[in-house]
PDB file of C-alpha atoms and ligand atoms in Angstrom:
ATOM      1  CA  MET A   1      82.556 173.367 107.473  1.00 85.00           C
ATOM      2  CA  THR A   2      81.161 172.471 104.004  1.00 91.00           C
ATOM      3  CA  ARG A   3      81.187 168.590 103.629  1.00 94.00           C
ATOM      4  CA  ILE A   4      81.493 166.778 100.345  1.00 96.00           C
ATOM      5  CA  LEU A   5      81.215 163.089  99.552  1.00 97.00           C
ATOM      6  CA  ILE A   6      83.175 162.119  96.504  1.00 98.00           C
ATOM      7  CA  ALA A   7      82.390 158.594  94.865  1.00 98.00           C
ATOM      8  CA  GLU A   8      84.839 158.116  92.319  1.00 97.00           C
ATOM      9  CA  ASP A   9      86.747 154.709  91.595  1.00 97.00           C
ATOM     10  CA  GLU A  10      89.599 155.799  89.408  1.00 95.00           C
ATOM     11  CA  PRO A  11      92.300 156.817  92.000  1.00 96.00           C
ATOM     12  CA  GLY A  12      93.945 159.312  90.053  1.00 93.00           C
ATOM     13  CA  ILE A  13      90.803 161.436  89.668  1.00 93.00           C
ATOM     14  CA  ALA A  14      89.618 160.630  93.139  1.00 96.00           C
ATOM     15  CA  LEU A  15      92.870 161.557  95.030  1.00 95.00           C
ATOM     16  CA  GLY A  16      93.305 164.873  92.648  1.00 94.00           C
ATOM     17  CA  LEU A  17      89.579 165.950  93.455  1.00 94.00           C
ATOM     18  CA  GLU A  18      90.165 165.209  97.167  1.00 96.00           C
ATOM     19  CA  ASP A  19      93.369 167.309  97.254  1.00 95.00           C
ATOM     20  CA  ASP A  20      91.848 170.055  95.247  1.00 94.00           C
ATOM     21  CA  LEU A  21      88.697 170.413  97.274  1.00 95.00           C
ATOM     22  CA  LYS A  22      90.711 170.227 100.684  1.00 96.00           C
ATOM     23  CA  MET A  23      92.994 173.082  99.439  1.00 94.00           C
ATOM     24  CA  GLU A  24      89.684 175.019  98.740  1.00 93.00           C
ATOM     25  CA  GLY A  25      88.810 174.432 102.517  1.00 94.00           C
ATOM     26  CA  TYR A  26      86.105 171.662 102.071  1.00 95.00           C
ATOM     27  CA  ASP A  27      85.805 168.757 104.365  1.00 96.00           C
ATOM     28  CA  VAL A  28      85.895 165.756 101.818  1.00 97.00           C
ATOM     29  CA  GLU A  29      85.096 162.152 102.266  1.00 97.00           C
ATOM     30  CA  LEU A  30      85.980 159.706  99.610  1.00 97.00           C
ATOM     31  CA  THR A  31      84.609 156.377  98.459  1.00 98.00           C
ATOM     32  CA  ASP A  32      85.347 154.146  95.526  1.00 97.00           C
ATOM     33  CA  ASN A  33      82.159 152.220  95.570  1.00 97.00           C
ATOM     34  CA  GLY A  34      78.345 152.886  94.895  1.00 97.00           C
ATOM     35  CA  LEU A  35      77.059 150.827  97.742  1.00 96.00           C
ATOM     36  CA  ALA A  36      79.126 152.536 100.185  1.00 96.00           C
ATOM     37  CA  ALA A  37      78.509 155.779  98.555  1.00 97.00           C
ATOM     38  CA  ALA A  38      74.517 155.295  99.186  1.00 94.00           C
ATOM     39  CA  ARG A  39      75.125 154.163 102.653  1.00 92.00           C
ATOM     40  CA  LEU A  40      77.430 156.949 103.527  1.00 94.00           C
ATOM     41  CA  ALA A  41      75.086 159.521 101.928  1.00 92.00           C
ATOM     42  CA  THR A  42      72.111 158.467 104.052  1.00 86.00           C
ATOM     43  CA  GLU A  43      73.883 157.964 107.361  1.00 85.00           C
ATOM     44  CA  SER A  44      75.711 161.325 107.328  1.00 85.00           C
ATOM     45  CA  ALA A  45      74.914 164.912 106.291  1.00 85.00           C
ATOM     46  CA  TYR A  46      76.657 166.222 103.190  1.00 91.00           C
ATOM     47  CA  ASP A  47      76.390 169.497 101.694  1.00 91.00           C
ATOM     48  CA  LEU A  48      77.210 168.032  98.304  1.00 95.00           C
ATOM     49  CA  ILE A  49      77.574 164.545  96.528  1.00 96.00           C
ATOM     50  CA  ILE A  50      79.968 163.993  93.507  1.00 97.00           C
ATOM     51  CA  LEU A  51      79.026 160.880  91.802  1.00 96.00           C
ATOM     52  CA  ASP A  52      80.858 158.976  89.164  1.00 95.00           C
ATOM     53  CA  VAL A  53      78.396 157.078  86.821  1.00 92.00           C
ATOM     54  CA  MET A  54      80.594 154.018  86.306  1.00 92.00           C
ATOM     55  CA  LEU A  55      81.269 152.573  90.052  1.00 95.00           C
ATOM     56  CA  PRO A  56      81.596 149.001  91.348  1.00 97.00           C
ATOM     57  CA  GLY A  57      78.777 147.878  93.493  1.00 95.00           C
ATOM     58  CA  LYS A  58      76.214 150.043  92.312  1.00 94.00           C
ATOM     59  CA  ASP A  59      76.276 152.590  89.295  1.00 93.00           C
ATOM     60  CA  GLY A  60      76.057 156.514  89.952  1.00 94.00           C
ATOM     61  CA  PHE A  61      72.556 156.530  88.185  1.00 92.00           C
ATOM     62  CA  GLU A  62      71.340 153.858  90.720  1.00 92.00           C
ATOM     63  CA  VAL A  63      72.678 155.571  93.561  1.00 95.00           C
ATOM     64  CA  CYS A  64      71.252 158.884  92.620  1.00 92.00           C
ATOM     65  CA  ARG A  65      67.856 157.265  91.911  1.00 88.00           C
ATOM     66  CA  GLN A  66      67.974 155.569  95.243  1.00 88.00           C
ATOM     67  CA  LEU A  67      68.860 158.819  97.277  1.00 88.00           C
ATOM     68  CA  ARG A  68      66.034 161.021  95.542  1.00 83.00           C
ATOM     69  CA  ARG A  69      63.345 158.080  96.285  1.00 79.00           C
ATOM     70  CA  LEU A  70      64.456 158.332  99.931  1.00 79.00           C
ATOM     71  CA  GLY A  71      63.830 162.008  99.828  1.00 75.00           C
ATOM     72  CA  LEU A  72      67.500 163.206 100.158  1.00 80.00           C
ATOM     73  CA  GLN A  73      67.662 166.755  98.797  1.00 82.00           C
ATOM     74  CA  THR A  74      71.464 167.177  99.044  1.00 87.00           C
ATOM     75  CA  PRO A  75      72.680 168.589  95.604  1.00 91.00           C
ATOM     76  CA  ILE A  76      74.249 165.820  93.567  1.00 92.00           C
ATOM     77  CA  LEU A  77      76.940 166.428  90.779  1.00 93.00           C
ATOM     78  CA  MET A  78      77.481 163.537  88.326  1.00 92.00           C
ATOM     79  CA  LEU A  79      80.793 162.730  86.656  1.00 92.00           C
ATOM     80  CA  THR A  80      79.870 161.397  83.317  1.00 86.00           C
ATOM     81  CA  ALA A  81      82.466 159.437  81.321  1.00 78.00           C
ATOM     82  CA  LYS A  82      81.383 160.242  77.791  1.00 66.00           C
ATOM     83  CA  ALA A  83      80.061 163.460  76.222  1.00 61.00           C
ATOM     84  CA  GLN A  84      76.690 161.518  75.618  1.00 62.00           C
ATOM     85  CA  GLU A  85      73.661 163.646  75.535  1.00 65.00           C
ATOM     86  CA  SER A  86      71.525 160.542  76.776  1.00 70.00           C
ATOM     87  CA  GLU A  87      73.610 159.845  79.727  1.00 69.00           C
ATOM     88  CA  LYS A  88      73.276 163.604  80.939  1.00 69.00           C
ATOM     89  CA  VAL A  89      69.658 163.587  80.472  1.00 70.00           C
ATOM     90  CA  MET A  90      69.252 160.457  82.350  1.00 73.00           C
ATOM     91  CA  GLY A  91      71.404 161.720  85.268  1.00 75.00           C
ATOM     92  CA  LEU A  92      69.109 164.890  85.556  1.00 74.00           C
ATOM     93  CA  GLU A  93      66.132 162.885  85.092  1.00 73.00           C
ATOM     94  CA  LEU A  94      66.832 160.725  88.109  1.00 77.00           C
ATOM     95  CA  GLY A  95      67.432 163.909  90.116  1.00 78.00           C
ATOM     96  CA  ALA A  96      70.887 164.947  89.690  1.00 84.00           C
ATOM     97  CA  ASP A  97      71.461 168.706  89.888  1.00 84.00           C
ATOM     98  CA  ASP A  98      74.241 168.993  87.340  1.00 85.00           C
ATOM     99  CA  TYR A  99      76.918 167.053  85.664  1.00 85.00           C
ATOM    100  CA  VAL A 100      80.318 167.422  84.445  1.00 88.00           C
ATOM    101  CA  THR A 101      82.071 165.465  81.683  1.00 87.00           C
ATOM    102  CA  LYS A 102      85.293 163.793  81.768  1.00 87.00           C
ATOM    103  CA  PRO A 103      88.133 164.617  81.345  1.00 87.00           C
ATOM    104  CA  PHE A 104      87.125 168.098  83.177  1.00 89.00           C
ATOM    105  CA  GLY A 105      89.145 171.078  84.343  1.00 88.00           C
ATOM    106  CA  THR A 106      89.482 171.504  88.253  1.00 86.00           C
ATOM    107  CA  ARG A 107      88.526 175.220  87.489  1.00 88.00           C
ATOM    108  CA  GLU A 108      85.120 174.155  85.807  1.00 88.00           C
ATOM    109  CA  LEU A 109      84.301 171.730  88.276  1.00 91.00           C
ATOM    110  CA  ARG A 110      85.300 174.107  91.164  1.00 91.00           C
ATOM    111  CA  ALA A 111      82.949 176.690  89.763  1.00 90.00           C
ATOM    112  CA  ARG A 112      80.126 174.118  89.374  1.00 90.00           C
ATOM    113  CA  ILE A 113      80.529 172.936  93.003  1.00 93.00           C
ATOM    114  CA  LYS A 114      80.479 176.625  94.426  1.00 90.00           C
ATOM    115  CA  ALA A 115      77.057 177.371  92.143  1.00 85.00           C
ATOM    116  CA  LEU A 116      75.472 174.058  93.529  1.00 88.00           C
ATOM    117  CA  LEU A 117      76.450 175.106  97.117  1.00 88.00           C
ATOM    118  CA  ARG A 118      75.158 178.488  96.637  1.00 82.00           C
ATOM    119  CA  ARG A 119      71.886 177.013  95.492  1.00 75.00           C
ATOM    120  CA  GLY A 120      71.975 174.570  98.547  1.00 64.00           C
ATOM    121  CA  THR A 121      72.416 177.183 101.136  1.00 47.00           C
ATOM    122  CA  HIS A 122      69.594 179.303  99.455  1.00 39.00           C
ATOM    123  CA  SER A 123      67.167 176.511  99.634  1.00 47.00           C
ATOM    124  CA  PRO A 124      63.516 177.768 100.111  1.00 43.00           C
ATOM    125  CA  GLU A 125      63.448 176.339 103.706  1.00 46.00           C
ATOM    126  CA  HIS A 126      65.271 179.494 104.831  1.00 50.00           C
ATOM    127  CA  GLU A 127      63.015 181.806 102.855  1.00 70.00           C
ATOM    128  CA  THR A 128      59.575 182.812 101.703  1.00 79.00           C
ATOM    129  CA  TYR A 129      58.142 181.287  98.722  1.00 83.00           C
ATOM    130  CA  VAL A 130      55.408 183.103  96.867  1.00 88.00           C
ATOM    131  CA  PHE A 131      52.943 181.922  94.192  1.00 91.00           C
ATOM    132  CA  GLY A 132      49.681 183.314  93.038  1.00 90.00           C
ATOM    133  CA  GLU A 133      48.025 184.505  96.361  1.00 92.00           C
ATOM    134  CA  ILE A 134      50.008 182.041  98.515  1.00 94.00           C
ATOM    135  CA  GLU A 135      53.035 182.765 100.411  1.00 92.00           C
ATOM    136  CA  VAL A 136      54.934 180.297 102.316  1.00 90.00           C
ATOM    137  CA  ASP A 137      57.077 181.336 105.064  1.00 86.00           C
ATOM    138  CA  PHE A 138      59.366 178.493 105.795  1.00 79.00           C
ATOM    139  CA  SER A 139      61.318 180.266 108.517  1.00 72.00           C
ATOM    140  CA  ARG A 140      58.122 180.813 110.569  1.00 78.00           C
ATOM    141  CA  GLY A 141      56.502 177.642 109.343  1.00 82.00           C
ATOM    142  CA  GLU A 142      53.521 179.586 108.118  1.00 89.00           C
ATOM    143  CA  LEU A 143      51.399 179.616 104.909  1.00 94.00           C
ATOM    144  CA  ARG A 144      49.236 182.792 104.026  1.00 94.00           C
ATOM    145  CA  ASN A 145      46.447 182.967 101.425  1.00 94.00           C
ATOM    146  CA  GLY A 146      45.871 186.531 100.248  1.00 93.00           C
ATOM    147  CA  GLY A 147      47.756 187.772 103.594  1.00 91.00           C
ATOM    148  CA  VAL A 148      45.524 185.520 105.732  1.00 94.00           C
ATOM    149  CA  PRO A 149      47.305 182.842 107.644  1.00 93.00           C
ATOM    150  CA  VAL A 150      46.024 179.315 106.718  1.00 94.00           C
ATOM    151  CA  GLU A 151      46.218 176.456 109.248  1.00 91.00           C
ATOM    152  CA  LEU A 152      48.195 173.598 107.879  1.00 90.00           C
ATOM    153  CA  THR A 153      48.812 170.111 109.498  1.00 90.00           C
ATOM    154  CA  PRO A 154      52.638 169.332 109.844  1.00 87.00           C
ATOM    155  CA  ILE A 155      52.143 166.757 107.068  1.00 90.00           C
ATOM    156  CA  GLU A 156      50.732 169.405 104.827  1.00 93.00           C
ATOM    157  CA  PHE A 157      53.428 171.725 105.668  1.00 91.00           C
ATOM    158  CA  LYS A 158      56.098 169.108 104.794  1.00 89.00           C
ATOM    159  CA  LEU A 159      54.202 168.142 101.582  1.00 93.00           C
ATOM    160  CA  ILE A 160      54.332 171.949 100.197  1.00 94.00           C
ATOM    161  CA  GLY A 161      58.008 172.155 101.109  1.00 89.00           C
ATOM    162  CA  LEU A 162      58.666 169.195  99.074  1.00 89.00           C
ATOM    163  CA  PHE A 163      56.538 170.326  96.183  1.00 92.00           C
ATOM    164  CA  ILE A 164      58.327 173.668  96.177  1.00 88.00           C
ATOM    165  CA  ARG A 165      61.710 172.134  96.382  1.00 81.00           C
ATOM    166  CA  SER A 166      60.993 169.951  93.391  1.00 84.00           C
ATOM    167  CA  ARG A 167      58.913 172.418  91.439  1.00 83.00           C
ATOM    168  CA  GLY A 168      58.189 171.426  87.830  1.00 86.00           C
ATOM    169  CA  ARG A 169      59.225 167.946  88.592  1.00 86.00           C
ATOM    170  CA  ILE A 170      56.962 164.873  89.080  1.00 91.00           C
ATOM    171  CA  LEU A 171      57.043 163.405  92.723  1.00 92.00           C
ATOM    172  CA  THR A 172      55.724 159.992  92.848  1.00 92.00           C
ATOM    173  CA  ARG A 173      53.483 159.126  95.833  1.00 93.00           C
ATOM    174  CA  GLU A 174      56.422 156.894  97.027  1.00 89.00           C
ATOM    175  CA  GLN A 175      58.504 159.849  97.197  1.00 89.00           C
ATOM    176  CA  LEU A 176      56.067 162.083  98.948  1.00 92.00           C
ATOM    177  CA  LEU A 177      55.311 159.312 101.519  1.00 90.00           C
ATOM    178  CA  ALA A 178      59.143 159.077 102.122  1.00 86.00           C
ATOM    179  CA  GLY A 179      59.661 162.743 102.294  1.00 85.00           C
ATOM    180  CA  ALA A 180      56.629 163.754 104.509  1.00 87.00           C
ATOM    181  CA  TRP A 181      55.807 160.785 106.430  1.00 87.00           C
ATOM    182  CA  GLY A 182      59.273 159.188 106.701  1.00 79.00           C
ATOM    183  CA  GLU A 183      60.727 156.129 105.260  1.00 72.00           C
ATOM    184  CA  GLU A 184      59.287 153.681 107.779  1.00 74.00           C
ATOM    185  CA  THR A 185      55.705 154.701 107.067  1.00 77.00           C
ATOM    186  CA  TYR A 186      52.995 152.492 106.837  1.00 81.00           C
ATOM    187  CA  ALA A 187      50.709 154.938 105.188  1.00 83.00           C
ATOM    188  CA  SER A 188      49.280 154.201 101.874  1.00 87.00           C
ATOM    189  CA  ASP A 189      49.035 156.071  98.500  1.00 87.00           C
ATOM    190  CA  ARG A 190      45.496 156.709  99.457  1.00 90.00           C
ATOM    191  CA  VAL A 191      46.748 158.764 102.361  1.00 92.00           C
ATOM    192  CA  VAL A 192      48.792 160.872 100.080  1.00 93.00           C
ATOM    193  CA  ASP A 193      45.747 161.683  97.811  1.00 95.00           C
ATOM    194  CA  ASN A 194      43.600 162.483 100.724  1.00 95.00           C
ATOM    195  CA  HIS A 195      46.170 165.020 101.849  1.00 95.00           C
ATOM    196  CA  ILE A 196      46.731 166.644  98.403  1.00 96.00           C
ATOM    197  CA  VAL A 197      42.766 166.923  98.305  1.00 96.00           C
ATOM    198  CA  ASN A 198      43.031 168.907 101.608  1.00 96.00           C
ATOM    199  CA  LEU A 199      46.184 170.878 100.574  1.00 96.00           C
ATOM    200  CA  ARG A 200      44.476 171.870  97.364  1.00 97.00           C
ATOM    201  CA  ARG A 201      41.356 173.430  99.234  1.00 96.00           C
ATOM    202  CA  LYS A 202      43.832 175.679 100.874  1.00 96.00           C
ATOM    203  CA  ILE A 203      45.852 176.677  98.240  1.00 96.00           C
ATOM    204  CA  GLU A 204      44.097 176.379  94.989  1.00 96.00           C
ATOM    205  CA  PRO A 205      41.931 179.166  93.741  1.00 95.00           C
ATOM    206  CA  ASP A 206      39.546 176.502  92.141  1.00 96.00           C
ATOM    207  CA  PRO A 207      40.312 173.055  94.052  1.00 96.00           C
ATOM    208  CA  ALA A 208      38.261 171.267  91.491  1.00 94.00           C
ATOM    209  CA  ASN A 209      40.609 172.290  88.684  1.00 96.00           C
ATOM    210  CA  PRO A 210      43.953 172.552  90.310  1.00 96.00           C
ATOM    211  CA  ARG A 211      46.354 174.993  88.752  1.00 96.00           C
ATOM    212  CA  TYR A 212      49.422 174.307  91.170  1.00 96.00           C
ATOM    213  CA  LEU A 213      49.056 170.766  92.280  1.00 96.00           C
ATOM    214  CA  ARG A 214      48.560 168.717  89.277  1.00 96.00           C
ATOM    215  CA  ASN A 215      47.833 165.104  89.183  1.00 95.00           C
ATOM    216  CA  LEU A 216      49.766 163.100  86.401  1.00 93.00           C
ATOM    217  CA  ARG A 217      47.810 160.019  86.056  1.00 90.00           C
ATOM    218  CA  GLY A 218      49.944 156.882  86.824  1.00 88.00           C
ATOM    219  CA  LEU A 219      52.865 159.020  87.849  1.00 92.00           C
ATOM    220  CA  GLY A 220      52.281 160.981  90.650  1.00 94.00           C
ATOM    221  CA  TYR A 221      52.204 165.009  91.386  1.00 96.00           C
ATOM    222  CA  ARG A 222      53.784 167.909  90.081  1.00 95.00           C
ATOM    223  CA  PHE A 223      53.893 171.337  91.679  1.00 94.00           C
ATOM    224  CA  ASP A 224      53.750 174.374  88.880  1.00 92.00           C
ATOM    225  CA  GLY A 225      53.937 177.436  90.941  1.00 85.00           C
TER     226      GLY A 225
HETATM  227 CA1  LIG B   1      84.466 155.129  87.399  1.00 78.38          CA
END
Protein backbone atom coordinates (compact mmCIF):
# COMPACT_ATOMS: atom_id res chain seq x y z
CA MET A 1 0.00 0.00 0.00
CA THR A 2 1.27 3.45 -0.86
CA ARG A 3 2.04 5.44 2.28
CA ILE A 4 1.78 9.22 2.40
CA LEU A 5 2.80 11.49 5.26
CA ILE A 6 0.97 14.81 5.47
CA ALA A 7 2.46 17.60 7.60
CA GLU A 8 -0.14 20.37 7.71
CA ASP A 9 -1.36 22.35 10.71
CA GLU A 10 -4.54 23.84 9.27
CA PRO A 11 -7.16 21.27 10.34
CA GLY A 12 -9.50 22.09 7.46
CA ILE A 13 -6.85 21.42 4.83
CA ALA A 14 -5.27 18.48 6.66
CA LEU A 15 -8.50 16.58 7.25
CA GLY A 16 -9.79 17.32 3.76
CA LEU A 17 -6.56 16.01 2.26
CA GLU A 18 -6.57 12.97 4.50
CA ASP A 19 -10.14 12.05 3.51
CA ASP A 20 -9.48 12.61 -0.14
CA LEU A 21 -6.30 10.57 -0.27
CA LYS A 22 -7.78 7.75 1.79
CA MET A 23 -10.66 7.59 -0.70
CA GLU A 24 -8.03 7.22 -3.42
CA GLY A 25 -6.71 4.18 -1.60
CA TYR A 26 -3.60 5.64 0.01
CA ASP A 27 -2.45 4.87 3.52
CA VAL A 28 -2.26 8.32 5.10
CA GLU A 29 -0.56 9.56 8.25
CA LEU A 30 -1.12 13.06 9.56
CA THR A 31 0.94 15.43 11.69
CA ASP A 32 0.52 19.13 12.46
CA ASN A 33 4.07 19.77 13.61
CA GLY A 34 7.39 20.11 11.75
CA LEU A 35 9.49 18.37 14.39
CA ALA A 36 7.13 15.41 14.43
CA ALA A 37 7.16 15.34 10.61
CA ALA A 38 10.97 15.10 10.51
CA ARG A 39 10.94 12.34 13.13
CA LEU A 40 8.19 10.32 11.42
CA ALA A 41 9.85 10.65 8.01
CA THR A 42 13.12 9.21 9.29
CA GLU A 43 11.58 6.52 11.50
CA SER A 44 9.16 5.09 9.00
CA ALA A 45 9.18 4.52 5.24
CA TYR A 46 6.81 6.68 3.18
CA ASP A 47 6.33 6.81 -0.56
CA LEU A 48 5.59 10.53 -0.49
CA ILE A 49 5.72 13.43 1.97
CA ILE A 50 3.38 16.41 1.67
CA LEU A 51 4.92 19.27 3.58
CA ASP A 52 3.34 22.59 4.46
CA VAL A 53 5.81 25.50 4.62
CA MET A 54 4.41 27.24 7.69
CA LEU A 55 4.42 24.66 10.46
CA PRO A 56 4.88 24.94 14.22
CA GLY A 57 7.99 23.37 15.69
CA LYS A 58 10.04 23.49 12.50
CA ASP A 59 9.04 25.03 9.19
CA GLY A 60 8.64 22.96 6.05
CA PHE A 61 11.83 24.32 4.46
CA GLU A 62 13.86 23.23 7.47
CA VAL A 63 12.25 19.81 7.53
CA CYS A 64 12.95 19.36 3.82
CA ARG A 65 16.55 20.49 4.19
CA GLN A 66 17.10 18.15 7.14
CA LEU A 67 15.63 15.11 5.39
CA ARG A 68 17.69 15.66 2.25
CA ARG A 69 20.82 16.23 4.30
CA LEU A 70 20.22 12.83 5.84
CA GLY A 71 20.08 11.35 2.36
CA LEU A 72 16.35 10.60 2.37
CA GLN A 73 15.15 10.26 -1.24
CA THR A 74 11.40 10.17 -0.63
CA PRO A 75 9.56 12.53 -3.00
CA ILE A 76 8.52 15.74 -1.21
CA LEU A 77 5.63 17.95 -2.30
CA MET A 78 5.60 21.37 -0.64
CA LEU A 79 2.43 23.32 0.08
CA THR A 80 3.24 27.00 -0.25
CA ALA A 81 0.86 29.60 1.09
CA LYS A 82 1.78 32.39 -1.26
CA ALA A 83 2.24 32.34 -4.98
CA GLN A 84 5.67 33.75 -4.38
CA GLU A 85 8.34 32.71 -6.80
CA SER A 86 11.07 32.98 -4.16
CA GLU A 87 9.30 30.53 -1.90
CA LYS A 88 8.91 27.97 -4.65
CA VAL A 89 12.50 28.31 -5.77
CA MET A 90 13.73 27.96 -2.21
CA GLY A 91 11.74 24.78 -1.69
CA LEU A 92 13.06 23.23 -4.88
CA GLU A 93 16.62 24.25 -4.04
CA LEU A 94 16.33 22.57 -0.67
CA GLY A 95 15.41 19.34 -2.39
CA ALA A 96 11.62 19.38 -2.69
CA ASP A 97 10.37 17.68 -5.87
CA ASP A 98 7.32 19.79 -6.53
CA TYR A 99 5.06 22.38 -4.93
CA VAL A 100 1.42 23.34 -4.94
CA THR A 101 0.21 26.80 -4.04
CA LYS A 102 -2.69 27.23 -1.64
CA PRO A 103 -5.55 27.34 -2.21
CA PHE A 104 -5.31 24.31 -4.48
CA GLY A 105 -7.89 22.09 -6.12
CA THR A 106 -7.95 18.46 -5.03
CA ARG A 107 -7.79 17.42 -8.64
CA GLU A 108 -4.57 19.30 -9.28
CA LEU A 109 -3.05 17.94 -6.10
CA ARG A 110 -4.04 14.38 -6.93
CA ALA A 111 -2.42 14.70 -10.35
CA ARG A 112 0.82 16.01 -8.84
CA ILE A 113 0.85 13.23 -6.28
CA LYS A 114 0.37 10.58 -8.95
CA ALA A 115 3.17 12.08 -11.04
CA LEU A 116 5.56 12.07 -8.09
CA LEU A 117 4.69 8.53 -7.11
CA ARG A 118 5.22 7.38 -10.68
CA ARG A 119 8.62 9.01 -10.69
CA GLY A 120 9.33 7.34 -7.37
CA THR A 121 8.58 3.82 -8.51
CA HIS A 122 10.64 4.36 -11.64
CA SER A 123 13.66 5.33 -9.61
CA PRO A 124 16.90 4.30 -11.30
CA GLU A 125 17.54 1.71 -8.61
CA HIS A 126 15.30 -0.68 -10.50
CA GLU A 127 16.79 0.08 -13.85
CA THR A 128 19.80 0.58 -15.93
CA TYR A 129 21.25 4.04 -16.30
CA VAL A 130 23.49 4.86 -19.25
CA PHE A 131 25.82 7.80 -19.74
CA GLY A 132 28.61 7.94 -22.31
CA GLU A 133 30.19 4.49 -22.44
CA ILE A 134 29.02 3.68 -18.94
CA GLU A 135 26.09 1.47 -18.09
CA VAL A 136 24.99 1.17 -14.45
CA ASP A 137 22.78 -1.83 -13.85
CA PHE A 138 21.09 -1.26 -10.49
CA SER A 139 19.19 -4.52 -10.44
CA ARG A 140 22.39 -6.56 -10.84
CA GLY A 141 24.68 -4.16 -8.97
CA GLU A 142 27.00 -3.90 -11.95
CA LEU A 143 28.77 -1.16 -13.81
CA ARG A 144 30.07 -1.69 -17.33
CA ASN A 145 32.40 0.56 -19.25
CA GLY A 146 32.15 -0.01 -23.00
CA GLY A 147 30.39 -3.29 -22.23
CA VAL A 148 33.20 -4.49 -19.94
CA PRO A 149 32.28 -5.05 -16.27
CA VAL A 150 34.19 -2.77 -13.90
CA GLU A 151 34.80 -3.74 -10.31
CA LEU A 152 33.31 -1.21 -7.88
CA THR A 153 33.50 -1.29 -4.11
CA PRO A 154 30.10 -1.19 -2.32
CA ILE A 155 30.77 2.43 -1.32
CA GLU A 156 31.62 3.39 -4.89
CA PHE A 157 28.43 1.75 -6.08
CA LYS A 158 26.40 3.65 -3.48
CA LEU A 159 28.09 6.89 -4.52
CA ILE A 160 27.31 6.44 -8.20
CA GLY A 161 23.69 5.64 -7.27
CA LEU A 162 23.46 8.84 -5.21
CA PHE A 163 24.93 10.88 -8.04
CA ILE A 164 22.58 9.42 -10.64
CA ARG A 165 19.52 10.03 -8.46
CA SER A 166 20.62 13.63 -7.90
CA ARG A 167 22.05 14.28 -11.35
CA GLY A 168 22.50 17.96 -12.15
CA ARG A 169 22.35 18.86 -8.47
CA ILE A 170 25.21 19.65 -6.14
CA LEU A 171 25.81 17.08 -3.42
CA THR A 172 27.87 18.25 -0.47
CA ARG A 173 30.49 15.97 1.06
CA GLU A 174 28.24 15.79 4.10
CA GLN A 175 25.36 14.47 1.98
CA LEU A 176 27.64 11.97 0.28
CA LEU A 177 28.95 10.75 3.62
CA ALA A 178 25.44 10.37 5.04
CA GLY A 179 24.19 8.67 1.87
CA ALA A 180 27.02 6.24 1.18
CA TRP A 181 28.65 5.65 4.55
CA GLY A 182 25.63 6.23 6.80
CA GLU A 183 24.77 8.97 9.19
CA GLU A 184 26.81 7.66 12.10
CA THR A 185 30.03 7.58 10.14
CA TYR A 186 33.34 8.93 11.38
CA ALA A 187 34.70 9.10 7.85
CA SER A 188 35.98 12.53 6.85
CA ASP A 189 35.55 14.75 3.82
CA ARG A 190 38.97 13.55 2.71
CA VAL A 191 37.66 9.99 2.42
CA VAL A 192 34.92 11.23 0.10
CA ASP A 193 37.49 12.95 -2.11
CA ASN A 194 39.62 9.79 -2.29
CA HIS A 195 36.65 7.70 -3.34
CA ILE A 196 35.70 10.23 -6.00
CA VAL A 197 39.23 10.01 -7.40
CA ASN A 198 38.92 6.23 -7.61
CA LEU A 199 35.45 6.42 -9.10
CA ARG A 200 36.65 8.87 -11.76
CA ARG A 201 39.37 6.41 -12.80
CA LYS A 202 36.63 3.89 -13.46
CA ILE A 203 34.06 6.04 -15.27
CA GLU A 204 35.77 9.10 -16.75
CA PRO A 205 37.29 9.01 -20.25
CA ASP A 206 39.94 11.42 -18.94
CA PRO A 207 40.03 11.27 -15.11
CA ALA A 208 42.28 14.34 -14.88
CA ASN A 209 39.64 16.42 -16.67
CA PRO A 210 36.41 14.96 -15.37
CA ARG A 211 33.37 15.34 -17.54
CA TYR A 212 30.80 13.56 -15.35
CA LEU A 213 31.88 14.00 -11.74
CA ARG A 214 32.56 17.68 -11.35
CA ASN A 215 34.00 19.27 -8.26
CA LEU A 216 32.48 22.63 -7.34
CA ARG A 217 34.98 24.31 -5.11
CA GLY A 218 33.71 24.83 -1.59
CA LEU A 219 30.34 23.26 -2.40
CA GLY A 220 30.72 19.61 -3.26
CA TYR A 221 30.27 17.47 -6.36
CA ARG A 222 27.80 17.39 -9.19
CA PHE A 223 27.10 14.57 -11.60
CA ASP A 224 26.42 15.67 -15.18
CA GLY A 225 25.67 12.47 -16.98
CA1 LIG B 1 0.52 26.06 7.97
